[in-house]
CSV table of C-alpha atoms in Angstrom, one decimal:
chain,number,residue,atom,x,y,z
A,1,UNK,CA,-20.9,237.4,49.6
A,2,UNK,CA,-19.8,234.9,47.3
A,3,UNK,CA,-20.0,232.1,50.1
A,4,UNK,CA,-22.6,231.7,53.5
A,5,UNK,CA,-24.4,229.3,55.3
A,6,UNK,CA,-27.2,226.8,55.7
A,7,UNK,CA,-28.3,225.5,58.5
A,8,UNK,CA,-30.8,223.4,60.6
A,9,UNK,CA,-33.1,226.2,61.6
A,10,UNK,CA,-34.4,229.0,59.0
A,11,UNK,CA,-34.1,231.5,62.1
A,12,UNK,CA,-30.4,230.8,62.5
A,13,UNK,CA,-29.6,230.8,58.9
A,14,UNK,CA,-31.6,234.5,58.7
A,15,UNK,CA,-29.5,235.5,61.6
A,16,UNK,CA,-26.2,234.4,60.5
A,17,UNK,CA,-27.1,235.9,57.3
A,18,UNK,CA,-27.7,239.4,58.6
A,19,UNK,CA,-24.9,238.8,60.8
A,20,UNK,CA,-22.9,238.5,57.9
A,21,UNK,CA,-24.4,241.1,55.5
A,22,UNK,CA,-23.9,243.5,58.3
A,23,UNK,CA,-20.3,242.5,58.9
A,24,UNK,CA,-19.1,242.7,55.1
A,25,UNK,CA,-16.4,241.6,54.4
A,26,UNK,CA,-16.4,239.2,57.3
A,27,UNK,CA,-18.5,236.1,57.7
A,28,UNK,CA,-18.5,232.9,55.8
A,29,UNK,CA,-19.9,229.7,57.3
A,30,UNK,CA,-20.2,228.2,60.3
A,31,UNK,CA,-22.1,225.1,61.0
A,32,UNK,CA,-23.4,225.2,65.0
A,33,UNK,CA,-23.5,228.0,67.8
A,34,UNK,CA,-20.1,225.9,68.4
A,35,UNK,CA,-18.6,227.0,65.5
A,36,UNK,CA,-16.4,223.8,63.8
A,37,UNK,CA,-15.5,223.7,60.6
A,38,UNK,CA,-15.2,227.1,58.2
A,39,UNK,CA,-14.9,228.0,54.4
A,40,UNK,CA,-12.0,230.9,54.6
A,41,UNK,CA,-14.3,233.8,52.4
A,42,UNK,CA,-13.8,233.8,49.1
A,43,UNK,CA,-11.9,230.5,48.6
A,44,UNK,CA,-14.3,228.4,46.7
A,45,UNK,CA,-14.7,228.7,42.8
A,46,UNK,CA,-15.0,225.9,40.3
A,47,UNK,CA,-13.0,225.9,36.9
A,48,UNK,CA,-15.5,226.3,33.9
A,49,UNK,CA,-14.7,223.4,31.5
A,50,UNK,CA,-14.1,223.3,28.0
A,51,UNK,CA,-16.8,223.1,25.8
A,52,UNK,CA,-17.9,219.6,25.6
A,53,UNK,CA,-15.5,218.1,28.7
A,54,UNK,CA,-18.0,216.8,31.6
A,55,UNK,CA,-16.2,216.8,34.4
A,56,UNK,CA,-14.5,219.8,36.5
A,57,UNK,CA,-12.9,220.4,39.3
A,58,UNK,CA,-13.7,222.7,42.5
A,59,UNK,CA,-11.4,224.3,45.1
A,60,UNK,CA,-11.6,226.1,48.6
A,61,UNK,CA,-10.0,226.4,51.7
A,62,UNK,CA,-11.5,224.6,55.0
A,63,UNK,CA,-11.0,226.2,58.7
A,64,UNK,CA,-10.9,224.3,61.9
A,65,UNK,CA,-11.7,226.4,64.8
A,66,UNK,CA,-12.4,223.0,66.7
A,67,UNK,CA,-10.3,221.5,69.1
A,68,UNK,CA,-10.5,217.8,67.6
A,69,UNK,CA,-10.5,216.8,64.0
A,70,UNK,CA,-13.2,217.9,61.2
A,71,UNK,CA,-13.3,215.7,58.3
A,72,UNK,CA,-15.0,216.8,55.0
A,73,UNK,CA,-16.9,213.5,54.0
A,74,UNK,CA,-18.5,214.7,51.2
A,75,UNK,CA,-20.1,216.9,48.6
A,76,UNK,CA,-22.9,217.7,46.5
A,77,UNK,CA,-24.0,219.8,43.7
A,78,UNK,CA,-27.3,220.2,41.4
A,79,UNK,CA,-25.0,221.2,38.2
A,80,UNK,CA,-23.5,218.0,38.1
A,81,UNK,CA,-24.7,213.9,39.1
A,82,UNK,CA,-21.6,213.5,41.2
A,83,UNK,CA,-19.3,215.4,43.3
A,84,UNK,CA,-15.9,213.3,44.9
A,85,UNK,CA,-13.5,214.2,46.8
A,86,UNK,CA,-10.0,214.0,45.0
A,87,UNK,CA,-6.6,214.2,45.3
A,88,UNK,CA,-3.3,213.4,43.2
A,89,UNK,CA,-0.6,211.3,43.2
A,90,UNK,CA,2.6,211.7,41.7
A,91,UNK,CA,5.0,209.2,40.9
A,92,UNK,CA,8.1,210.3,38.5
A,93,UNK,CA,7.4,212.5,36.3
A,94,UNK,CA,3.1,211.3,36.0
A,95,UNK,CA,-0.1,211.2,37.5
A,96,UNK,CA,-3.1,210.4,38.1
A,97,UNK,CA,-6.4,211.1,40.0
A,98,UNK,CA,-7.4,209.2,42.8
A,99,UNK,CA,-11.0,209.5,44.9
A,100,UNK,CA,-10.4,209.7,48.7
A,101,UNK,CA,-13.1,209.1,51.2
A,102,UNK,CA,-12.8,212.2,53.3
A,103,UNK,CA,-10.3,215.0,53.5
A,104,UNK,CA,-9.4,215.8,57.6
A,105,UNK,CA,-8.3,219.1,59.1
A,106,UNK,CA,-6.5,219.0,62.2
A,107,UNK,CA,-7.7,221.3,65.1
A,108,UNK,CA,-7.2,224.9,64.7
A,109,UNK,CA,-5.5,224.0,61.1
A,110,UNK,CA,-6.7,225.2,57.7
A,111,UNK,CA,-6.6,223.1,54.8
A,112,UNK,CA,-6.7,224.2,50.8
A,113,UNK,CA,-8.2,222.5,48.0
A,114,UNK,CA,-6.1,223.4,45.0
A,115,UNK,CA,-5.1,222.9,41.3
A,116,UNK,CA,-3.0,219.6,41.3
A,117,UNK,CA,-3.6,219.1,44.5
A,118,UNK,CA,-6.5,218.3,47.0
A,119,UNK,CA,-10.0,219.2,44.9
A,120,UNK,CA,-13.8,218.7,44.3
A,121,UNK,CA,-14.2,216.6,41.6
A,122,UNK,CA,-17.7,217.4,39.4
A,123,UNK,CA,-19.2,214.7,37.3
A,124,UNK,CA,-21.4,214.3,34.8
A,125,UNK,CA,-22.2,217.9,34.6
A,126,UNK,CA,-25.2,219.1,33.3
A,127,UNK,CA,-25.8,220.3,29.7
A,128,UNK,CA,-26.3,224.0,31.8
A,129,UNK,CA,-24.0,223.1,34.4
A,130,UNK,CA,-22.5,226.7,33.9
A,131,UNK,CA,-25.5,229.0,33.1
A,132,UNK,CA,-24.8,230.9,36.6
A,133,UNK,CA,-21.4,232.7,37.5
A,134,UNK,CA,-22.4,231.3,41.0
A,135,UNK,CA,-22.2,227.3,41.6
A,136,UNK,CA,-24.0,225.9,44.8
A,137,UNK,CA,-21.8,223.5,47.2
A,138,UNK,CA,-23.4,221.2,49.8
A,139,UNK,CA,-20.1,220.2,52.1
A,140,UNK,CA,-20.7,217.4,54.4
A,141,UNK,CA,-18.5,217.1,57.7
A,142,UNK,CA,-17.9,214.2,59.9
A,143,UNK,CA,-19.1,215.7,63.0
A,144,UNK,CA,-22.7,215.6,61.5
A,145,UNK,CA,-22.6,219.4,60.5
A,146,UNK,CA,-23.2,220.6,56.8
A,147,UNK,CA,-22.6,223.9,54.8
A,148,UNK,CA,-23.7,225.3,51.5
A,149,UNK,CA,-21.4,227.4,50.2
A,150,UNK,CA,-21.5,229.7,46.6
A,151,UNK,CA,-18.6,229.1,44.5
A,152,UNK,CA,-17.4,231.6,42.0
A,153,UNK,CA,-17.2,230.0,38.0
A,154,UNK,CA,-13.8,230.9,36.6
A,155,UNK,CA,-12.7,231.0,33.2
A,156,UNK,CA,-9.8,230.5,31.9
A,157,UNK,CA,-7.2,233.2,32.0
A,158,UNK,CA,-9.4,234.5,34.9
A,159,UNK,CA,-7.3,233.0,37.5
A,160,UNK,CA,-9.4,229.6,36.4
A,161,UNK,CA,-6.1,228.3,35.2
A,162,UNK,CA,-4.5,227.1,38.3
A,163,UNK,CA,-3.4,229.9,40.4
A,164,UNK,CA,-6.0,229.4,43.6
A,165,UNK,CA,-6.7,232.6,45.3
A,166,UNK,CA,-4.9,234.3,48.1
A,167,UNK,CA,-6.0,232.9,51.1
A,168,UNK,CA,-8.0,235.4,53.4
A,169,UNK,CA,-8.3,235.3,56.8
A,170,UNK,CA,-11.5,234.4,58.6
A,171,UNK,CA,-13.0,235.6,61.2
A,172,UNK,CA,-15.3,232.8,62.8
A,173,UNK,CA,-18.8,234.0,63.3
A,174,UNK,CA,-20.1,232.0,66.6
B,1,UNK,CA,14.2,220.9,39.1
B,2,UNK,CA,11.8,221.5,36.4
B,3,UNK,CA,13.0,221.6,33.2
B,4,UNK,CA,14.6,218.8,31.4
B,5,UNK,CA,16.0,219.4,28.0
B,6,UNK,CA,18.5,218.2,26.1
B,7,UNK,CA,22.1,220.0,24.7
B,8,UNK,CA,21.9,222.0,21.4
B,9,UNK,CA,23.7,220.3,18.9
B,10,UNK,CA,28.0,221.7,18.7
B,11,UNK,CA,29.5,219.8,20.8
B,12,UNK,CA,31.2,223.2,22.4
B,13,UNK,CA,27.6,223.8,23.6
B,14,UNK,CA,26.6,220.8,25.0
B,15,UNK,CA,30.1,220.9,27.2
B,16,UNK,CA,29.1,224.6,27.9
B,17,UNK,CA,25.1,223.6,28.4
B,18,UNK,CA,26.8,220.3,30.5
B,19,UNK,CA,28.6,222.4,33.0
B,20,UNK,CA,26.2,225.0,33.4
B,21,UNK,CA,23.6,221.9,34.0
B,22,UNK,CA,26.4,220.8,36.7
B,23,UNK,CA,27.1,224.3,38.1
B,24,UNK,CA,23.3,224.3,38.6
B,25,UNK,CA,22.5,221.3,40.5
B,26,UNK,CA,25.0,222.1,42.7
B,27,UNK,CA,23.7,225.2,43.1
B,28,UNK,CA,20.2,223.5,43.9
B,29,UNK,CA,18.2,225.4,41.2
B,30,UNK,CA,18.5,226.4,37.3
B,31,UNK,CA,18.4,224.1,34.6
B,32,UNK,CA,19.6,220.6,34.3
B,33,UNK,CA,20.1,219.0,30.9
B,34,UNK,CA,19.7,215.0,31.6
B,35,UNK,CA,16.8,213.5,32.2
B,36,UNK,CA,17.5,211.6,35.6
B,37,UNK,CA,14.4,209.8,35.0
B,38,UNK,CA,15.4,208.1,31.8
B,39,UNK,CA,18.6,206.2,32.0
B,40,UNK,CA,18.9,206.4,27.9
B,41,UNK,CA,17.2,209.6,25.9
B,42,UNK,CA,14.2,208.1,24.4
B,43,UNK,CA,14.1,207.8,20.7
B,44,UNK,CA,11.2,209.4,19.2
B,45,UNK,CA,10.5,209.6,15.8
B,46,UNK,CA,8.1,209.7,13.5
B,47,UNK,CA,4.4,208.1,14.1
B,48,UNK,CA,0.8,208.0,12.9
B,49,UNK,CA,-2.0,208.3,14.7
B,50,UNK,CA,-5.9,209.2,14.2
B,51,UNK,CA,-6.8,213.0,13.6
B,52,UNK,CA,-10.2,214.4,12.7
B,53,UNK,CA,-9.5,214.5,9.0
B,54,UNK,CA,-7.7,210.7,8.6
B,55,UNK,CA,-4.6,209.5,9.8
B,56,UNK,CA,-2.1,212.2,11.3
B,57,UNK,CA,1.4,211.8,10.9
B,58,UNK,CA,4.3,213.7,12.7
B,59,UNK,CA,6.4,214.3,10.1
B,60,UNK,CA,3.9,216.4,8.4
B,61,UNK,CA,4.9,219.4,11.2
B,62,UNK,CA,8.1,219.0,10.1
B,63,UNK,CA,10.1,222.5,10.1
B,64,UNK,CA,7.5,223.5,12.7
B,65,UNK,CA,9.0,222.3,16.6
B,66,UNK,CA,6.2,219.9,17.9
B,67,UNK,CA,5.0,220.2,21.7
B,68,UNK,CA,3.7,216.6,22.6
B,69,UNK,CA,1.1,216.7,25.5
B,70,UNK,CA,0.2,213.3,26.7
B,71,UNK,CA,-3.5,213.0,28.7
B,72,UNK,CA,-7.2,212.5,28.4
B,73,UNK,CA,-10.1,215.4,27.8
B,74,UNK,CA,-12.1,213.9,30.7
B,75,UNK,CA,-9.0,215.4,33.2
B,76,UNK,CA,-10.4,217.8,35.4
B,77,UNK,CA,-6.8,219.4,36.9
B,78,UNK,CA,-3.5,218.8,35.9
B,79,UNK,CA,-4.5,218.3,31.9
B,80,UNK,CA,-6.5,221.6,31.4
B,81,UNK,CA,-4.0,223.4,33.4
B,82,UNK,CA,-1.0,222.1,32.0
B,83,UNK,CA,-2.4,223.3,28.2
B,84,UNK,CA,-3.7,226.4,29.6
B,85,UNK,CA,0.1,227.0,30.8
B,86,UNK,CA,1.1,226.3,27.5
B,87,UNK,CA,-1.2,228.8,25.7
B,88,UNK,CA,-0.1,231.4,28.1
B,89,UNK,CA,3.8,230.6,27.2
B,90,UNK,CA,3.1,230.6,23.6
B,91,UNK,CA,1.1,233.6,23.5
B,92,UNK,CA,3.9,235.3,25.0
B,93,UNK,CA,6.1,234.6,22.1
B,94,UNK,CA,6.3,237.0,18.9
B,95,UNK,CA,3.7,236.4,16.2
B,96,UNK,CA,6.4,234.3,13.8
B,97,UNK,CA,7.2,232.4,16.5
B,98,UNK,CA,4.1,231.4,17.6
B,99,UNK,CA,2.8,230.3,13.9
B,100,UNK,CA,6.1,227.8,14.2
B,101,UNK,CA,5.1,225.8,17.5
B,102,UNK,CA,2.2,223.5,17.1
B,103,UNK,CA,0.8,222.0,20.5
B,104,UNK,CA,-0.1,218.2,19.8
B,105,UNK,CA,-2.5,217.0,22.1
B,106,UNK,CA,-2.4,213.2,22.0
B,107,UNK,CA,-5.0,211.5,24.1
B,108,UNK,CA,-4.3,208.6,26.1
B,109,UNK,CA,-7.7,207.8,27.5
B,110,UNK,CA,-8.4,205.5,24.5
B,111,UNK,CA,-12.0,204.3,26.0
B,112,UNK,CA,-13.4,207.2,25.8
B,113,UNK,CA,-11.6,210.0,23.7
B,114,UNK,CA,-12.1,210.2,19.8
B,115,UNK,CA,-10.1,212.5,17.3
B,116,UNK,CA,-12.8,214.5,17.8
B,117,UNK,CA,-12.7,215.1,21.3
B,118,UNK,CA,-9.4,215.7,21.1
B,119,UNK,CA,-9.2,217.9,18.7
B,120,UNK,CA,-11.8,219.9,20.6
B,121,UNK,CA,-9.7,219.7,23.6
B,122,UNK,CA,-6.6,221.3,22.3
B,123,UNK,CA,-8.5,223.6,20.2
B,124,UNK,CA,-9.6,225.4,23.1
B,125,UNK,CA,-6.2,226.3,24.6
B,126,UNK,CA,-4.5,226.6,20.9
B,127,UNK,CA,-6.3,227.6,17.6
B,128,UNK,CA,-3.5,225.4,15.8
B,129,UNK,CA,-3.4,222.6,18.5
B,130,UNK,CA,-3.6,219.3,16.5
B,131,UNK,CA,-5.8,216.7,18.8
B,132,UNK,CA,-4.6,212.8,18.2
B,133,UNK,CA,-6.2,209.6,19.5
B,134,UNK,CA,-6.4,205.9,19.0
B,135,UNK,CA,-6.6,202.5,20.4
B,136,UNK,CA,-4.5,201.5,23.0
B,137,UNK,CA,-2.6,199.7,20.6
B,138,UNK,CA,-1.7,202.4,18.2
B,139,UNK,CA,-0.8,204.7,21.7
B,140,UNK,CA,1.6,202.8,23.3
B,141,UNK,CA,3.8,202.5,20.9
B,142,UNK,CA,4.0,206.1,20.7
B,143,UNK,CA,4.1,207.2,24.2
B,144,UNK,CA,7.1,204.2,25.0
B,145,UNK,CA,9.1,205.4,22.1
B,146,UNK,CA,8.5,209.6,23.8
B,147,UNK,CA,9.2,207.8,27.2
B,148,UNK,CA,5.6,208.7,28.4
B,149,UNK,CA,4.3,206.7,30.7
B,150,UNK,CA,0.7,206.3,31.3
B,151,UNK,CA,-1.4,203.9,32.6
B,152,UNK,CA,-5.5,203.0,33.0
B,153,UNK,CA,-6.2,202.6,36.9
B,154,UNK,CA,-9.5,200.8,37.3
B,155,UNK,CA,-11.4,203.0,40.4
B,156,UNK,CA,-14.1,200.8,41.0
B,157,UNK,CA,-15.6,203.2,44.3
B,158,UNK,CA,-15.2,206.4,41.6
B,159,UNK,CA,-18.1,207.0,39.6
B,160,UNK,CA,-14.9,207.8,36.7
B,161,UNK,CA,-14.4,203.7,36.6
B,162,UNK,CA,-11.1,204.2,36.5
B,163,UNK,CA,-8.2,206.8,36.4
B,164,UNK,CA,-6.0,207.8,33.8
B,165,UNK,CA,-2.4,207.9,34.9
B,166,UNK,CA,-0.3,210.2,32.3
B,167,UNK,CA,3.0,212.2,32.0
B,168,UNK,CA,3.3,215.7,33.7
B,169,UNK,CA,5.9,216.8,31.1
B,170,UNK,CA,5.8,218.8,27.6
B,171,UNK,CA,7.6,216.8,25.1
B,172,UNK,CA,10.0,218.7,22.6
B,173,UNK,CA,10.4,217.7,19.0
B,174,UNK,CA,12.7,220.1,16.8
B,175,UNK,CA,11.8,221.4,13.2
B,176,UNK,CA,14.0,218.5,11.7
B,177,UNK,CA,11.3,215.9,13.6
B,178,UNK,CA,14.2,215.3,16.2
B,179,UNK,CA,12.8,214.4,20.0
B,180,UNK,CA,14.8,217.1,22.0
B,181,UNK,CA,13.8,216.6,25.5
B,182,UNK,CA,10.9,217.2,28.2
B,183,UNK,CA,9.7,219.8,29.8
B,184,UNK,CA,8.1,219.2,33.4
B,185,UNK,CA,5.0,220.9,33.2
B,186,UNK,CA,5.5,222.5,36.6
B,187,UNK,CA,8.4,224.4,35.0
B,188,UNK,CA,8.2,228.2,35.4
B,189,UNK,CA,6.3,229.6,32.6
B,190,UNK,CA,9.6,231.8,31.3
B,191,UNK,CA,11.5,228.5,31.8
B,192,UNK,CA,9.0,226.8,29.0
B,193,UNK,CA,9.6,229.5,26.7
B,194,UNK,CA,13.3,229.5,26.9
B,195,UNK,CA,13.1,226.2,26.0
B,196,UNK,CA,10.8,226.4,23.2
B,197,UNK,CA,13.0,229.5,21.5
B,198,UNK,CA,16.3,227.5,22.4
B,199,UNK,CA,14.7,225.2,19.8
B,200,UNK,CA,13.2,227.6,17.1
């Protein structure tokens, strides 16, 4: 599983994480018994940077089984001092970056952080920022709930270039 | 519409090339050869800017067609994406052909690239990428005279301090050190390469 789920109780997390092993390939995350706010399986992986650049950018696609707005708030990661949320805006032919405070997903609506598009912004990676093919996400959500997600390091030419990856259904795990 | 070029030079082309352009747009797809974003071509020319071994000037590609790529290392997105698109084109071209297009990567992020950096950069995409920097003063002048706008954003609530606002286009210069047009880097990949051999 390249992504799966941390949660308040060490019991719930070993459950969810059987669950999940037992269900392959099913599960993802899930953030209460009330199930919220999802990571669709396989969508999160982080662009490796080129030598010397330190800053990156991470993509994945969110899931609302709720019936009211989830809002991803933030984001952390140890191989770097800051993750933001980013998007881009285009005006005429340029563009530039710009930090937003929090990303929502409408109820029962999926949203995808892309290339040029929505994305996790990584800064001030660390000097082994990339010495694992697996990168740990902590995603923060407006209704209080958290998940820590795996992403997958992509190289260039190893679909790292721009091309996000088919979306995959999920199948909520409540 | 993605790719903006500009006419070959007979002039029984560029009325062929002008009504195909026309035949296209009102066909809603294809190519289009005026740049609806510039009311007069941009000039071009010749300029000089800071390599890693000295001063860099353009005309020293000469009889090689120059791709100009405007933006800053420190991009996380468009930038390495862009180039990386631009490898892919160029690696799809025959060996001769490739050894005559040289990717110039000329940084705009004048705070905080060097030549070094940016050679670095463009390295990683193209072996025979050609990385440029310099003060803001010495890049302006270049990027008005490609019609590549860019500007510095401060983003005081980003731990980045500011943004770097830069062109999404590949610029064209022809073996003769003539500025032939842009390329919007959201062009499909064979439309990039038609555009690069239209100019070999």
């Amino acid at each position: 599983m390249k992504t799966f789920r941390a949660h308040p109780t060490s019991i719930r997390v070993l459950f969810v994480t059987l669950i999940g092993l037992a269900s392959l390939p099913t599960a993802l995350s899930a953030s209460k018994s009330n199930v919220t706010i999802q990571v669709v399986q396989n969508s999160t992986w982080v662009r490796r940077s080129p030598p010397g650049v330190p800053y990156t950018a991470g993509y994945l696609r969110l899931k609302n089984t709720a019936s009211r707005e989830v809002r991803l708030t933030g984001a952390q990661s140890p191989i770097c001092r800051v993750v933001e949320l980013h998007t881009h805006v285009h005006e005429a032919g340029s563009v530039h970056m710009k930090k937003i405070d929090a990303i929502p997903v409408g109820p029962g609506q999926e949203v995808e952080l892309k290339p040029e598009s929505l994305h996790l912004m990584f800064i001030d990676l660390k000097s082994d920022a990339f010495g694992s093919t697996s990168i740990p996400i902590h995603l923060q959500f407006s209704d209080g709930t958290s998940l820590d997600v795996l992403a997958e390091l992509r190289d260039y030419g190893k679909d790292g270039h721009g091309h996000s990856p088919e979306p995959q259904t999920q199948k909520g795990n409540s | 519409m993605s790719a903006k070029t500009f006419p070959p030079v007979p002039d029984l082309l560029k009325i062929f090339a002008a009504t195909t352009a026309a035949v296209g747009l009102l066909m809603g797809g294809g190519l289009y050869l005026a740049n609806r974003s510039w009311d007069r071509m941009p000039p071009g020319g010749d300029f000089t800017l800071s390599a890693t071994k000295g001063n860099f000037s353009l005309h020293e590609v000469k009889g090689k067609l120059a791709v100009l790529y405007f933006g800053f290392t420190r991009c996380a997105d468009v930038c390495p994406i862009s180039l990386h698109k631009l490898s892919q084109a160029l690696a799809k071209l025959n060996p001769a052909e490739q050894s005559d297009v040289i990717p110039i990567f000329i940084s705009v992020d004048s705070r905080r690239d060097t030549p070094e950096t940016a050679q670095k950069y463009v390295s990683f995409f193209r072996k025979n990428g050609i990385g440029l920097a310099g003060s803001a003063s010495e890049i302006a002048p270049v990027a008005a005279r490609y019609g590549a706008s860019y500007m510095i954003q401060d983003e005081p609530g980003s731990a980045l301090g500011y943004s770097v606002q830069h062109p999404t286009r590949f610029f064209l210069v022809d073996r003769f050190g003539r500025f032939r047009g842009a390329v919007e880097t959201s062009a499909q990949e064979s439309e990039l390469i038609d555009q690069i051999r239209r100019l070999l």
